[in-house]
Amino acid sequence: MHFTSEQRLDDGVLEREFTLGEIPGTLWTPGSAPAPLVLMAHNNGLPKAEPRLVARARYTAARGYAVATIDAAGCGDRPRSAADEQARADLRRAMQAGEPVDEIFEALIGPLVENAVPEWQTTLDALLELPGIGGPVGYSGGWTALGIRLAVVEPRIAAAGFFAGGYVPRAQREEARQVTIPLLFLLQWDDEGNPRQRALDLFDAFGSKEKTLHANLGGYTGTPWFELEDGCRFLDRHLK
């Protein structure tokens, strides 16, 4: 892992950009150590510099966590395969025409998840070798499909907070039954891009004995700010 820049923010959090082979990432660490690690991913491959992700990461780091995010394969500014580009073009065309998009989402999001998981695991290995960062590890983010897959294959993840936004492929909806770690699941009740019943069915499918659903009125970007504070309290219960 090679750090390429760093800056001390007003809230005392240290923000560092890094590269790990071809993987670009950002790490935020608090002034205190050791700090539990939280992996934070945004929805279905959006960039690590997405403003809402950065705001959540900085807030969480200021609460005493090391927070990391990456642009995994096909995400952010990283090169995309010809198949990915075709799927995105098909998606734009179908949405403009008002046509069904589930199968196009399957073709786009499924491979993104499969390609992203190994890079997140490689990043996790490197992060846990850094001084001042330790377990247990949490996951927090809008990319629920990735979080489900990581929760199934990565035993170091002890708790997860999911946003019920974005498309979750059929494979991850089935895998949800294998997820047994504590969960906090956020749902925007009026999210037009995320059918409410599908989100409720996903919550019901999780195999966790401890799982909490928070539902708020409003669309995809309308998640109340207080949910971030509640999310940190959830992490406090399971990671500290």
Short mmCIF file of C-alpha atoms in Angstrom, two decimals, residues 37-138:
data_model
loop_
_atom_site.label_atom_id
_atom_site.label_comp_id
_atom_site.label_asym_id
_atom_site.label_seq_id
_atom_site.Cartn_x
_atom_site.Cartn_y
_atom_site.Cartn_z
CA LEU A 37 -12.08 -0.44 10.72
CA VAL A 38 -15.18 0.35 8.67
CA LEU A 39 -15.30 -0.42 4.94
CA MET A 40 -17.53 2.09 3.17
CA ALA A 41 -18.79 1.60 -0.38
CA HIS A 42 -21.20 3.70 -2.40
CA ASN A 43 -24.01 2.43 -4.55
CA ASN A 44 -23.25 0.02 -7.40
CA GLY A 45 -19.86 1.31 -8.45
CA LEU A 46 -20.16 5.09 -8.08
CA PRO A 47 -16.81 6.78 -7.33
CA LYS A 48 -15.12 6.84 -3.94
CA ALA A 49 -15.08 10.66 -4.14
CA GLU A 50 -18.90 10.84 -4.21
CA PRO A 51 -19.73 13.72 -1.81
CA ARG A 52 -22.26 11.84 0.33
CA LEU A 53 -19.82 8.97 0.86
CA VAL A 54 -17.03 11.37 1.82
CA ALA A 55 -19.30 13.17 4.29
CA ARG A 56 -20.32 9.88 5.92
CA ALA A 57 -16.72 8.70 6.05
CA ARG A 58 -15.46 11.89 7.70
CA TYR A 59 -18.27 11.87 10.27
CA THR A 60 -17.65 8.20 11.11
CA ALA A 61 -13.88 8.71 11.40
CA ALA A 62 -14.43 11.63 13.76
CA ARG A 63 -16.40 9.22 15.96
CA GLY A 64 -13.28 7.07 16.43
CA TYR A 65 -13.18 4.75 13.41
CA ALA A 66 -10.73 4.13 10.61
CA VAL A 67 -12.80 4.34 7.43
CA ALA A 68 -11.67 3.15 4.01
CA THR A 69 -13.15 3.16 0.54
CA ILE A 70 -11.83 2.17 -2.87
CA ASP A 71 -12.70 2.35 -6.53
CA ALA A 72 -12.86 -1.37 -7.28
CA ALA A 73 -12.65 -2.85 -10.77
CA GLY A 74 -15.10 -1.15 -13.12
CA CYS A 75 -16.02 1.49 -10.52
CA GLY A 76 -15.40 5.21 -10.34
CA ASP A 77 -12.83 6.34 -12.87
CA ARG A 78 -11.31 2.90 -13.41
CA PRO A 79 -11.54 1.30 -16.86
CA ARG A 80 -14.73 -0.57 -17.67
CA SER A 81 -15.06 -3.60 -19.86
CA ALA A 82 -16.85 -3.49 -23.20
CA ALA A 83 -19.63 -5.58 -21.64
CA ASP A 84 -20.04 -3.04 -18.82
CA GLU A 85 -20.22 -0.15 -21.26
CA GLN A 86 -22.78 -1.97 -23.38
CA ALA A 87 -24.90 -2.76 -20.32
CA ARG A 88 -24.82 0.90 -19.26
CA ALA A 89 -25.84 2.01 -22.75
CA ASP A 90 -28.66 -0.55 -22.78
CA LEU A 91 -29.78 0.68 -19.37
CA ARG A 92 -29.93 4.33 -20.47
CA ARG A 93 -31.88 3.39 -23.58
CA ALA A 94 -34.36 1.20 -21.68
CA MET A 95 -34.95 3.82 -18.98
CA GLN A 96 -35.57 6.54 -21.56
CA ALA A 97 -38.02 4.26 -23.35
CA GLY A 98 -39.77 3.20 -20.15
CA GLU A 99 -38.88 -0.47 -20.71
CA PRO A 100 -38.18 -3.12 -18.04
CA VAL A 101 -34.60 -2.88 -16.75
CA ASP A 102 -34.17 -5.77 -14.30
CA GLU A 103 -32.31 -8.04 -16.71
CA ILE A 104 -30.04 -5.20 -17.79
CA PHE A 105 -29.24 -4.47 -14.15
CA GLU A 106 -28.43 -8.17 -13.67
CA ALA A 107 -25.96 -8.01 -16.56
CA LEU A 108 -24.35 -4.85 -15.15
CA ILE A 109 -24.35 -5.23 -11.36
CA GLY A 110 -23.69 -8.97 -11.07
CA PRO A 111 -20.21 -8.83 -12.67
CA LEU A 112 -19.38 -5.62 -10.79
CA VAL A 113 -19.97 -7.42 -7.49
CA GLU A 114 -17.97 -10.50 -8.49
CA ASN A 115 -15.02 -8.39 -9.63
CA ALA A 116 -15.15 -6.00 -6.66
CA VAL A 117 -15.13 -8.53 -3.82
CA PRO A 118 -11.53 -9.81 -4.29
CA GLU A 119 -10.21 -6.25 -4.49
CA TRP A 120 -12.01 -5.28 -1.30
CA GLN A 121 -10.55 -8.35 0.43
CA THR A 122 -7.06 -7.46 -0.80
CA THR A 123 -7.57 -3.95 0.55
CA LEU A 124 -8.81 -5.30 3.87
CA ASP A 125 -5.68 -7.45 4.21
CA ALA A 126 -3.44 -4.42 3.66
CA LEU A 127 -5.40 -2.10 5.95
CA LEU A 128 -5.29 -4.49 8.90
CA GLU A 129 -1.49 -4.53 8.66
CA LEU A 130 -1.29 -0.76 9.26
CA PRO A 131 -0.45 0.49 12.75
CA GLY A 132 -3.40 1.91 14.64
CA ILE A 133 -6.04 -0.08 12.74
CA GLY A 134 -7.58 -3.25 14.09
CA GLY A 135 -10.64 -5.42 14.16
CA PRO A 136 -13.42 -6.07 14.42
CA VAL A 137 -14.42 -4.79 10.98
CA GLY A 138 -17.70 -3.24 9.90
#
